[in-house]
Amino acid sequence: YDINFFRINGRRVGNNLSGGTNETYWTSEGTTTVRLHGAGPYTIGSDMPMTDVRLVVEADCTIVADGIKISNSGVDYSPIECNGHAVTLQLMFPNTLKAPNHYAAINVSPGSTLNITGPNPRYHYTYAHTLEATGGEYGAGIGGNDNQGCGTISVSTNAIVTAIGGYKAARKPLVEMSP
């Protein structure tokens, strides 16, 4: 039984699986990497905290973060990697990401765009729609890895985001708030 697994659109993602349709196609590599190949939306969550895993974006897409809990320490990658794509991250339930040293919790590499939103306002939610993203030493909470620039990041006013850069991470404002 693997302790590290995601739920994607209601399906448990295990070792070396694939699923979805053209728009929601994903693949997993072992129990550490899930690649998102379509536009989504992908509703992704985890039933328990996961360690040393990542979501790798391979196309412009929408991710509904439905309680993602990732803490990476013994690996050389960020929990979420945008890879030059436009990503909308819609927050549902509390989400927590922690990166290893030299990495951002959400890597928004140059050429990437990350738009963080809260839940759809037409629905009434009674739970917190939050994100806490903590970068490792020299890494941003949300933005670039060590010695790496950053793409474009925006956070809508209905999203609750705490981004904590690691020790000696960049300390200039990178997040633009939108109404």
mmCIF file of C-alpha atoms in Angstrom:
data_model
loop_
_atom_site.group_PDB
_atom_site.id
_atom_site.type_symbol
_atom_site.label_atom_id
_atom_site.label_comp_id
_atom_site.label_asym_id
_atom_site.label_seq_id
_atom_site.Cartn_x
_atom_site.Cartn_y
_atom_site.Cartn_z
ATOM 1 C CA TYR A 1 0.000 0.000 0.000
ATOM 2 C CA ASP A 2 1.478 3.316 -1.082
ATOM 3 C CA ILE A 3 1.113 6.149 1.412
ATOM 4 C CA ASN A 4 1.750 8.755 -1.323
ATOM 5 C CA PHE A 5 -1.193 9.143 -3.641
ATOM 6 C CA PHE A 6 -3.391 11.845 -5.095
ATOM 7 C CA ARG A 7 -7.053 11.821 -5.911
ATOM 8 C CA ILE A 8 -7.658 13.256 -9.391
ATOM 9 C CA ASN A 9 -11.270 13.839 -10.418
ATOM 10 C CA GLY A 10 -12.348 11.296 -7.800
ATOM 11 C CA ARG A 11 -9.900 8.551 -8.816
ATOM 12 C CA ARG A 12 -6.989 7.378 -6.687
ATOM 13 C CA VAL A 13 -3.694 7.836 -8.534
ATOM 14 C CA GLY A 14 -1.286 5.011 -7.856
ATOM 15 C CA ASN A 15 1.923 3.600 -9.247
ATOM 16 C CA ASN A 16 2.405 4.079 -13.039
ATOM 17 C CA LEU A 17 -1.207 4.746 -13.982
ATOM 18 C CA SER A 18 -2.960 7.047 -16.418
ATOM 19 C CA GLY A 19 -6.479 8.326 -16.721
ATOM 20 C CA GLY A 20 -8.912 10.953 -17.885
ATOM 21 C CA THR A 21 -10.048 12.088 -21.308
ATOM 22 C CA ASN A 22 -8.245 14.377 -23.767
ATOM 23 C CA GLU A 23 -8.899 17.463 -21.593
ATOM 24 C CA THR A 24 -8.189 15.742 -18.263
ATOM 25 C CA TYR A 25 -5.483 13.281 -19.278
ATOM 26 C CA TRP A 26 -2.820 12.574 -16.649
ATOM 27 C CA THR A 27 -0.069 10.030 -16.088
ATOM 28 C CA SER A 28 1.782 8.952 -12.957
ATOM 29 C CA GLU A 29 5.409 7.907 -12.716
ATOM 30 C CA GLY A 30 5.912 5.618 -9.780
ATOM 31 C CA THR A 31 4.449 7.105 -6.632
ATOM 32 C CA THR A 32 6.286 10.429 -6.866
ATOM 33 C CA THR A 33 5.246 12.304 -10.035
ATOM 34 C CA VAL A 34 1.903 13.087 -11.666
ATOM 35 C CA ARG A 35 1.963 14.845 -15.052
ATOM 36 C CA LEU A 36 -1.059 16.868 -16.188
ATOM 37 C CA HIS A 37 -1.288 16.770 -20.005
ATOM 38 C CA GLY A 38 -4.631 18.491 -20.750
ATOM 39 C CA ALA A 39 -6.524 21.681 -19.956
ATOM 40 C CA GLY A 40 -8.529 20.116 -17.132
ATOM 41 C CA PRO A 41 -10.100 21.021 -14.881
ATOM 42 C CA TYR A 42 -8.306 18.614 -12.561
ATOM 43 C CA THR A 43 -9.784 18.310 -9.064
ATOM 44 C CA ILE A 44 -6.800 17.152 -7.023
ATOM 45 C CA GLY A 45 -6.571 16.308 -3.354
ATOM 46 C CA SER A 46 -4.853 14.000 -0.930
ATOM 47 C CA ASP A 47 -6.400 12.102 1.940
ATOM 48 C CA MET A 48 -3.301 12.396 4.104
ATOM 49 C CA PRO A 49 -0.052 14.401 4.005
ATOM 50 C CA MET A 50 2.283 13.212 1.245
ATOM 51 C CA THR A 51 6.067 13.431 1.101
ATOM 52 C CA ASP A 52 8.453 13.864 -1.813
ATOM 53 C CA VAL A 53 5.835 14.025 -4.567
ATOM 54 C CA ARG A 54 5.040 16.542 -7.290
ATOM 55 C CA LEU A 55 2.493 17.720 -9.826
ATOM 56 C CA VAL A 56 4.117 18.607 -13.163
ATOM 57 C CA VAL A 57 2.073 20.780 -15.525
ATOM 58 C CA GLU A 58 2.552 19.826 -19.195
ATOM 59 C CA ALA A 59 -0.168 22.098 -20.706
ATOM 60 C CA ASP A 60 -2.117 25.240 -19.835
ATOM 61 C CA CYS A 61 -4.691 24.025 -17.316
ATOM 62 C CA THR A 62 -6.995 24.549 -14.350
ATOM 63 C CA ILE A 63 -6.283 22.736 -11.082
ATOM 64 C CA VAL A 64 -8.921 22.674 -8.342
ATOM 65 C CA ALA A 65 -6.839 22.222 -5.172
ATOM 66 C CA ASP A 66 -9.119 20.077 -3.017
ATOM 67 C CA GLY A 67 -7.015 19.640 0.121
ATOM 68 C CA ILE A 68 -3.533 19.010 -1.311
ATOM 69 C CA LYS A 69 -0.952 18.373 1.418
ATOM 70 C CA ILE A 70 2.664 17.911 0.224
ATOM 71 C CA SER A 71 5.873 18.202 2.241
ATOM 72 C CA ASN A 72 9.050 17.633 0.221
ATOM 73 C CA SER A 73 12.489 17.397 1.842
ATOM 74 C CA GLY A 74 14.585 14.590 0.365
ATOM 75 C CA VAL A 75 14.094 15.423 -3.321
ATOM 76 C CA ASP A 76 15.230 17.942 -5.929
ATOM 77 C CA TYR A 77 11.885 19.374 -7.079
ATOM 78 C CA SER A 78 8.972 21.592 -6.110
ATOM 79 C CA PRO A 79 5.578 20.177 -5.060
ATOM 80 C CA ILE A 80 3.941 21.955 -8.057
ATOM 81 C CA GLU A 81 5.820 22.920 -11.254
ATOM 82 C CA CYS A 82 4.170 25.235 -13.828
ATOM 83 C CA ASN A 83 6.857 24.669 -16.523
ATOM 84 C CA GLY A 84 6.121 27.695 -18.710
ATOM 85 C CA HIS A 85 2.352 27.142 -18.815
ATOM 86 C CA ALA A 86 -0.668 29.200 -17.757
ATOM 87 C CA VAL A 87 -2.151 27.615 -14.638
ATOM 88 C CA THR A 88 -5.302 28.568 -12.760
ATOM 89 C CA LEU A 89 -5.200 27.205 -9.217
ATOM 90 C CA GLN A 90 -8.668 27.281 -7.659
ATOM 91 C CA LEU A 91 -8.511 26.758 -3.891
ATOM 92 C CA MET A 92 -10.935 24.438 -2.125
ATOM 93 C CA PHE A 93 -10.393 23.315 1.466
ATOM 94 C CA PRO A 94 -7.027 24.073 3.147
ATOM 95 C CA ASN A 95 -3.963 23.242 1.010
ATOM 96 C CA THR A 96 -0.389 23.064 2.306
ATOM 97 C CA LEU A 97 2.814 22.836 0.225
ATOM 98 C CA LYS A 98 6.372 22.706 1.594
ATOM 99 C CA ALA A 99 9.439 22.652 -0.650
ATOM 100 C CA PRO A 100 12.945 21.252 -0.083
ATOM 101 C CA ASN A 101 15.966 23.566 0.056
ATOM 102 C CA HIS A 102 16.611 25.544 -3.150
ATOM 103 C CA TYR A 103 13.044 25.053 -4.423
ATOM 104 C CA ALA A 104 9.773 26.992 -4.410
ATOM 105 C CA ALA A 105 6.607 25.380 -3.083
ATOM 106 C CA ILE A 106 4.960 26.349 -6.394
ATOM 107 C CA ASN A 107 7.579 26.884 -9.078
ATOM 108 C CA VAL A 108 6.352 29.598 -11.435
ATOM 109 C CA SER A 109 9.311 29.556 -13.807
ATOM 110 C CA PRO A 110 9.930 32.362 -16.329
ATOM 111 C CA GLY A 111 7.262 32.217 -19.031
ATOM 112 C CA SER A 112 4.717 30.671 -16.635
ATOM 113 C CA THR A 113 1.543 32.339 -15.411
ATOM 114 C CA LEU A 114 -0.160 31.358 -12.155
ATOM 115 C CA ASN A 115 -3.601 32.722 -11.276
ATOM 116 C CA ILE A 116 -4.762 31.717 -7.779
ATOM 117 C CA THR A 117 -8.498 31.999 -7.098
ATOM 118 C CA GLY A 118 -10.925 31.005 -4.376
ATOM 119 C CA PRO A 119 -13.964 28.795 -4.977
ATOM 120 C CA ASN A 120 -16.615 29.651 -7.511
ATOM 121 C CA PRO A 121 -18.532 32.545 -5.877
ATOM 122 C CA ARG A 122 -21.927 31.220 -6.982
ATOM 123 C CA TYR A 123 -21.561 28.381 -4.466
ATOM 124 C CA HIS A 124 -21.608 28.908 -0.708
ATOM 125 C CA TYR A 125 -18.720 27.200 1.035
ATOM 126 C CA THR A 126 -18.422 26.966 4.812
ATOM 127 C CA TYR A 127 -14.809 25.756 4.882
ATOM 128 C CA ALA A 128 -11.556 27.616 4.392
ATOM 129 C CA HIS A 129 -10.227 27.935 0.839
ATOM 130 C CA THR A 130 -6.605 28.554 1.708
ATOM 131 C CA LEU A 131 -3.097 27.882 0.514
ATOM 132 C CA GLU A 132 0.035 27.902 2.634
ATOM 133 C CA ALA A 133 3.137 27.630 0.429
ATOM 134 C CA THR A 134 6.534 27.464 2.137
ATOM 135 C CA GLY A 135 9.716 27.542 0.077
ATOM 136 C CA GLY A 136 12.880 25.750 1.089
ATOM 137 C CA GLU A 137 16.085 27.605 1.892
ATOM 138 C CA TYR A 138 16.784 29.972 -1.058
ATOM 139 C CA GLY A 139 13.370 29.165 -2.607
ATOM 140 C CA ALA A 140 10.228 31.280 -2.858
ATOM 141 C CA GLY A 141 6.939 30.218 -1.356
ATOM 142 C CA ILE A 142 5.392 30.880 -4.770
ATOM 143 C CA GLY A 143 7.739 31.903 -7.586
ATOM 144 C CA GLY A 144 11.278 30.967 -8.543
ATOM 145 C CA ASN A 145 13.646 28.298 -7.341
ATOM 146 C CA ASP A 146 17.177 29.189 -6.184
ATOM 147 C CA ASN A 147 18.887 31.442 -8.801
ATOM 148 C CA GLN A 148 15.802 31.343 -11.050
ATOM 149 C CA GLY A 149 13.564 34.145 -12.226
ATOM 150 C CA CYS A 150 9.825 34.068 -11.907
ATOM 151 C CA GLY A 151 6.810 34.181 -14.200
ATOM 152 C CA THR A 152 3.584 36.106 -13.578
ATOM 153 C CA ILE A 153 1.573 35.490 -10.398
ATOM 154 C CA SER A 154 -1.854 36.887 -9.512
ATOM 155 C CA VAL A 155 -4.112 36.216 -6.539
ATOM 156 C CA SER A 156 -7.826 37.046 -6.576
ATOM 157 C CA THR A 157 -9.402 38.639 -3.527
ATOM 158 C CA ASN A 158 -11.487 35.564 -2.701
ATOM 159 C CA ALA A 159 -8.359 33.417 -2.230
ATOM 160 C CA ILE A 160 -6.526 33.236 1.087
ATOM 161 C CA VAL A 161 -2.813 32.699 0.401
ATOM 162 C CA THR A 162 0.211 32.635 2.687
ATOM 163 C CA ALA A 163 3.499 32.393 0.774
ATOM 164 C CA ILE A 164 6.635 32.082 2.884
ATOM 165 C CA GLY A 165 10.020 32.298 1.213
ATOM 166 C CA GLY A 166 12.818 30.214 2.657
ATOM 167 C CA TYR A 167 15.974 31.601 4.234
ATOM 168 C CA LYS A 168 17.716 34.009 1.801
ATOM 169 C CA ALA A 169 14.906 33.726 -0.752
ATOM 170 C CA ALA A 170 14.053 36.737 -2.908
ATOM 171 C CA ARG A 171 12.361 39.436 -0.868
ATOM 172 C CA LYS A 172 10.732 41.668 -3.460
ATOM 173 C CA PRO A 173 6.989 41.845 -4.104
ATOM 174 C CA LEU A 174 6.050 39.396 -6.843
ATOM 175 C CA VAL A 175 2.314 38.973 -6.277
ATOM 176 C CA GLU A 176 -0.265 41.234 -7.880
ATOM 177 C CA MET A 177 -3.663 41.375 -6.172
ATOM 178 C CA SER A 178 -6.717 41.565 -8.428
ATOM 179 C CA PRO A 179 -10.347 42.315 -7.491
#
